[in-house]
mmCIF file of C-alpha atoms in Angstrom:
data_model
loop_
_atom_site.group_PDB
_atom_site.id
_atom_site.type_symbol
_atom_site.label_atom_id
_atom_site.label_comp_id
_atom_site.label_asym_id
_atom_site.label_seq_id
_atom_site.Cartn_x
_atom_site.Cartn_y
_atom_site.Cartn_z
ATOM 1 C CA UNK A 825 224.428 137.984 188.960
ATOM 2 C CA UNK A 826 223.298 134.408 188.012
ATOM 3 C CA UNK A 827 224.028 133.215 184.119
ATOM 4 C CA UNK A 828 220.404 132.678 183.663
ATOM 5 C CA UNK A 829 219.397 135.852 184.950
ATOM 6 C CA UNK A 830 222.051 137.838 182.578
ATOM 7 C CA UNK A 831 220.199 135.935 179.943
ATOM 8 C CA UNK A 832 216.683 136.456 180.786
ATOM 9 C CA UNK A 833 217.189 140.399 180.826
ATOM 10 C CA UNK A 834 218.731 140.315 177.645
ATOM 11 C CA UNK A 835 216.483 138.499 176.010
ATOM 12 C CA UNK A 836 213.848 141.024 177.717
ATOM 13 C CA UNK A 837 215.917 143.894 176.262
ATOM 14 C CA UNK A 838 215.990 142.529 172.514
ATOM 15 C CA UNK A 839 212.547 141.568 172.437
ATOM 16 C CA UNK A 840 211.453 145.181 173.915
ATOM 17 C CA UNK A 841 213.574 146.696 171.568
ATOM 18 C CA UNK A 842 212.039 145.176 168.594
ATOM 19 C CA UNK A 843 208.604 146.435 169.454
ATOM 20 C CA UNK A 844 209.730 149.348 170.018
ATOM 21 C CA UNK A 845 211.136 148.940 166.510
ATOM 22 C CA UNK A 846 207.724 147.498 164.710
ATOM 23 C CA UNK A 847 205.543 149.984 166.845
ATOM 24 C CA UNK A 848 206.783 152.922 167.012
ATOM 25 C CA UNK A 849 204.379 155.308 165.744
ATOM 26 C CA UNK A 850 201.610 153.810 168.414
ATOM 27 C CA UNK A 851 200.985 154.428 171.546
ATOM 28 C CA UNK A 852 203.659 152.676 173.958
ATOM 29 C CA UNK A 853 204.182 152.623 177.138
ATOM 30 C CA UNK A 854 206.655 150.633 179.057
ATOM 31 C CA UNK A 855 203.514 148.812 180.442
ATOM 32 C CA UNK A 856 202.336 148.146 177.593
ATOM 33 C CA UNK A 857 205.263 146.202 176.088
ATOM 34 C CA UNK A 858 206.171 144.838 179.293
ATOM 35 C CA UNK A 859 202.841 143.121 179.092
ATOM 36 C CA UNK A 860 203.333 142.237 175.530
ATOM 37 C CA UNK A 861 206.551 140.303 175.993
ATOM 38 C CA UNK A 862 205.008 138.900 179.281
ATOM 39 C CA UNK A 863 207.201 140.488 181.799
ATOM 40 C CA UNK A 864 206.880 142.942 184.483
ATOM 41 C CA UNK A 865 207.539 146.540 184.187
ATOM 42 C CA UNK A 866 210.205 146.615 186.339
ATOM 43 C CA UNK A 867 212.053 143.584 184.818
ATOM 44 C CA UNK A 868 211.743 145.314 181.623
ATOM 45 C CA UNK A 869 213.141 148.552 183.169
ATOM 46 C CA UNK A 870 215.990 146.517 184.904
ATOM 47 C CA UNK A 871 216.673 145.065 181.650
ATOM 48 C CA UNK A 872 217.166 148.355 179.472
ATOM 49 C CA UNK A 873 219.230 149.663 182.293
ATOM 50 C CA UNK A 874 221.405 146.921 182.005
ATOM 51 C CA UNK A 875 222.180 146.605 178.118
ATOM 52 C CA UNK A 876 220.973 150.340 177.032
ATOM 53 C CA UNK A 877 219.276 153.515 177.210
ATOM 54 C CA UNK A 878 216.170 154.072 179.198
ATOM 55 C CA UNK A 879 212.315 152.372 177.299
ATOM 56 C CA UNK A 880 211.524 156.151 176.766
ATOM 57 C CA UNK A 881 215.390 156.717 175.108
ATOM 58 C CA UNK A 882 214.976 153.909 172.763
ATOM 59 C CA UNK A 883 211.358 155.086 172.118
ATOM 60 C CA UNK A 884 212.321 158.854 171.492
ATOM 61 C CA UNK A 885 215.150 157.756 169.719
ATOM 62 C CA UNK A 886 213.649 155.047 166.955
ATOM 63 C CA UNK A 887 210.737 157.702 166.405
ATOM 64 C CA UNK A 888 212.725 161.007 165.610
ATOM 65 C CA UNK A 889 215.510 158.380 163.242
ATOM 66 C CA UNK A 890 212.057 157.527 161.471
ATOM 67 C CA UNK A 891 210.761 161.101 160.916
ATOM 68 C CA UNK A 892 214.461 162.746 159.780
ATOM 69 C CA UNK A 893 213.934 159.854 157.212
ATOM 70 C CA UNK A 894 210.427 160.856 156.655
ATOM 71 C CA UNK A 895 211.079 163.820 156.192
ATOM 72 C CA UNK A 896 214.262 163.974 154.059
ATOM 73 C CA UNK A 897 212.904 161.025 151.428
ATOM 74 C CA UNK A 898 208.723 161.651 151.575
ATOM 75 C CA UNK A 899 208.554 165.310 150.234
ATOM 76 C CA UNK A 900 204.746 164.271 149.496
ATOM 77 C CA UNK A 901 203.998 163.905 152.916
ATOM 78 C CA UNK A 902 203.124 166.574 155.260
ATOM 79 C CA UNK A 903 205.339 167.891 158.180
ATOM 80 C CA UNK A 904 202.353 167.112 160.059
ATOM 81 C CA UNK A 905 201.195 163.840 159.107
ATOM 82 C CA UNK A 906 205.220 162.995 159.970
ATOM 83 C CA UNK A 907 204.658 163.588 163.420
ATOM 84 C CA UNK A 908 201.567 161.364 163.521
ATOM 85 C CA UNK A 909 202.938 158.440 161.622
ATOM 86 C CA UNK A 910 206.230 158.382 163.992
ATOM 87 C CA UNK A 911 203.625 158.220 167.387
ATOM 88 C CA UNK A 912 203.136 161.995 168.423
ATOM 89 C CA UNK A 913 199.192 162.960 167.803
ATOM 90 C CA UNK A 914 199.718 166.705 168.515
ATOM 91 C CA UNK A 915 202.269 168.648 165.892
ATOM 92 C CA UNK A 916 203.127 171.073 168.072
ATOM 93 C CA UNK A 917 205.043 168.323 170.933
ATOM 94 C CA UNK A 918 206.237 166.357 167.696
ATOM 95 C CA UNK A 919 207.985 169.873 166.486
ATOM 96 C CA UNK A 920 209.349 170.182 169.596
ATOM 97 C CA UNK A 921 210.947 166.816 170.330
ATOM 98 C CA UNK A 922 212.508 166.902 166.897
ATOM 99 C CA UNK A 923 214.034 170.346 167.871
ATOM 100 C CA UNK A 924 215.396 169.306 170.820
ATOM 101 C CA UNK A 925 216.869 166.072 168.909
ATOM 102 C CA UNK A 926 218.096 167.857 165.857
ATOM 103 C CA UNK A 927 218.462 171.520 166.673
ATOM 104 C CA UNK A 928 216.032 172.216 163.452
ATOM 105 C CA UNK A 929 212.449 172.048 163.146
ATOM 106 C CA UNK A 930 211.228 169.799 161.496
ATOM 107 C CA UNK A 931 210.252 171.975 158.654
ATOM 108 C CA UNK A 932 213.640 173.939 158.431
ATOM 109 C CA UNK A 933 215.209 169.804 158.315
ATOM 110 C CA UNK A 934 213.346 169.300 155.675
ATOM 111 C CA UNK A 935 215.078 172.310 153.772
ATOM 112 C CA UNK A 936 217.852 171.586 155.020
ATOM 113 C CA UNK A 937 217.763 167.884 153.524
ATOM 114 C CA UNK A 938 215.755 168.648 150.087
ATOM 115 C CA UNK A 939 218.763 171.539 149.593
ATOM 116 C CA UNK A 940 221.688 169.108 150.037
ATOM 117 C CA UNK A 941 220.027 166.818 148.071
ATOM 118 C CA UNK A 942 219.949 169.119 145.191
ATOM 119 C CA UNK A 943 223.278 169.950 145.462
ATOM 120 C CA UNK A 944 224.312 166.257 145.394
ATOM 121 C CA UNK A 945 225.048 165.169 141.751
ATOM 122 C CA UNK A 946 226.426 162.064 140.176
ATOM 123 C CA UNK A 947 229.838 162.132 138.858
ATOM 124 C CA UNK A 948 228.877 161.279 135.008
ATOM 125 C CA UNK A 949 229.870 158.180 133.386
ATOM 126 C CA UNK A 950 233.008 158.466 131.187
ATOM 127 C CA UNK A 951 232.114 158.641 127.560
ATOM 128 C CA UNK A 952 233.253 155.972 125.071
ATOM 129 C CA UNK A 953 234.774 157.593 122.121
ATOM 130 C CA UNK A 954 235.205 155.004 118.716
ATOM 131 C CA UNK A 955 238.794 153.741 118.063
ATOM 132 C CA UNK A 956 240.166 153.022 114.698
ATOM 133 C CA UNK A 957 239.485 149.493 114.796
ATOM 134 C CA UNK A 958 235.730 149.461 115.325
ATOM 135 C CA UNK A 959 236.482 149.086 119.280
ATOM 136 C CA UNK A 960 235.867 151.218 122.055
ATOM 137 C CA UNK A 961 237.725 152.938 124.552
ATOM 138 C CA UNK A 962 236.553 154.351 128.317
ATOM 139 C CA UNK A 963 240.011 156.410 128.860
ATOM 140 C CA UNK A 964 242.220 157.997 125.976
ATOM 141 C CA UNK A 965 245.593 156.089 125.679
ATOM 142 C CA UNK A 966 245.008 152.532 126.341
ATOM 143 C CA UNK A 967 245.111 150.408 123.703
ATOM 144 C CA UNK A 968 242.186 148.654 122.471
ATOM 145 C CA UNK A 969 241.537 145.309 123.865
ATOM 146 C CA UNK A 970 243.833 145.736 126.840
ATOM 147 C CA UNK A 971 242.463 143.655 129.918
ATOM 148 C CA UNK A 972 242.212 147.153 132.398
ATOM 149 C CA UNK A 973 238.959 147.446 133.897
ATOM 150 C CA UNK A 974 237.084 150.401 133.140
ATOM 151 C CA UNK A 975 235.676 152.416 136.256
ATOM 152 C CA UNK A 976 232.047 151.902 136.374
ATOM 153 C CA UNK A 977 229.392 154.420 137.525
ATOM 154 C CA UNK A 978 228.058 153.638 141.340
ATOM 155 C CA UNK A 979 224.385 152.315 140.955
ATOM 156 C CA UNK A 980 222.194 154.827 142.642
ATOM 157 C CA UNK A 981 220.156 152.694 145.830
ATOM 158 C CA UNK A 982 216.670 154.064 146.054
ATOM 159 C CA UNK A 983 215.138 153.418 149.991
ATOM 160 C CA UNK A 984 212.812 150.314 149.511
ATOM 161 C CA UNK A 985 209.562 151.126 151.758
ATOM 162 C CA UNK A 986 209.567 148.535 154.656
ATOM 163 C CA UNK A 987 206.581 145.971 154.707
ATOM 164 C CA UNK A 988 204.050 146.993 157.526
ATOM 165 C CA UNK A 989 204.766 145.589 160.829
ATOM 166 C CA UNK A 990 202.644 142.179 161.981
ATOM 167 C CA UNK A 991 200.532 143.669 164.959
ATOM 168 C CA UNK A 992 201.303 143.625 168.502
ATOM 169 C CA UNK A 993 200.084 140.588 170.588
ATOM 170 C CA UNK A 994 196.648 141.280 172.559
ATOM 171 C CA UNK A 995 197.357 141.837 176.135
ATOM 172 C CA UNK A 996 198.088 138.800 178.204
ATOM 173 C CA UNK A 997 199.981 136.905 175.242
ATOM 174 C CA UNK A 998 203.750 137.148 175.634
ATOM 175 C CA UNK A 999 205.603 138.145 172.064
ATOM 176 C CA UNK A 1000 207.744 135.178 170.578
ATOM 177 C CA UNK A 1001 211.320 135.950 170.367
ATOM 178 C CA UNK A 1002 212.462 136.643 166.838
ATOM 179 C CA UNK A 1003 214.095 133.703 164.950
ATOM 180 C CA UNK A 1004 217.845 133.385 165.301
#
């Protein structure tokens, strides 16, 4: 296979896979962001094959990672309205999909999830207790003022929402590759 070829179905691959990515919960078809990156269906197809899964893999794949986050983190939002948000209009096919992905539905994830959760709980801090001369101590039997490092509680990361995609080109206008 010629260099430049290699090259052109990569960079086909990468720049379908971050629509895929930003778009998700639309529509899309491998038409559709073949046309979007300004390639042919085929090439596009030739170019998963090569460096991944299937278009309808990577597809299935991003949208069921994006509802098990959905619905472990955003108990506020409905099982349905999951299944919308991720790309699948009728509840009934998104149920299904996530079943055959996860083995669960997506309610009984959801459970599943909120449950472990709960049962997740940070190891407390240890507590300073007052030392005869006015200093503090983290662990009995050091000294005061000894240069050990005291073990300090794991900050808790909360998921940061991520800001809303820019839209998808209009037909006809090819997609610019990301900046490297």
């Amino acid at each position: 296979m010629h260099p430049h070829t290699l090259s052109e179905r990569r960079r086909l691959y990468l720049l379908g896979r971050v629509l895929v990515a930003r778009h998700y919960g639309r529509p899309l078809t491998l038409v559709a962001v073949a046309r979007a990156i300004g390639t042919s269906p085929r090439q596009l197809q030739r170019a998963y094959a090569q460096f991944g899964d299937s278009f309808q893999e990577d597809l299935f794949a991003r949208r069921m990672s994006a509802a098990a986050q959905l619905l472990a983190e955003q108990r506020a939002i409905p099982v349905s309205d999951v299944g919308r948000l991720v790309g699948y209009p009728h509840s009934s096919h998104f149920a299904s999909s996530f079943r055959r992905r996860y083995g669960l539905s997506p309610v009984r994830f959801r459970e599943c999830a909120l449950r472990h959760a709960a049962t997740r709980t940070p190891t407390p801090a240890p507590t300073r207790t007052p030392t005869p001369t006015g200093a503090d101590s983290a662990t009995p039997g050091h000294a005061a003022g000894s240069h050990q490092p005291r073990p300090r509680p794991r900050p808790q990361h909360q998921h940061q929402p991520q800001p809303a995609s820019p839209p998808m080109p209009p037909p006809g206008q090819a997609a610019r590759p990301p900046a490297a």
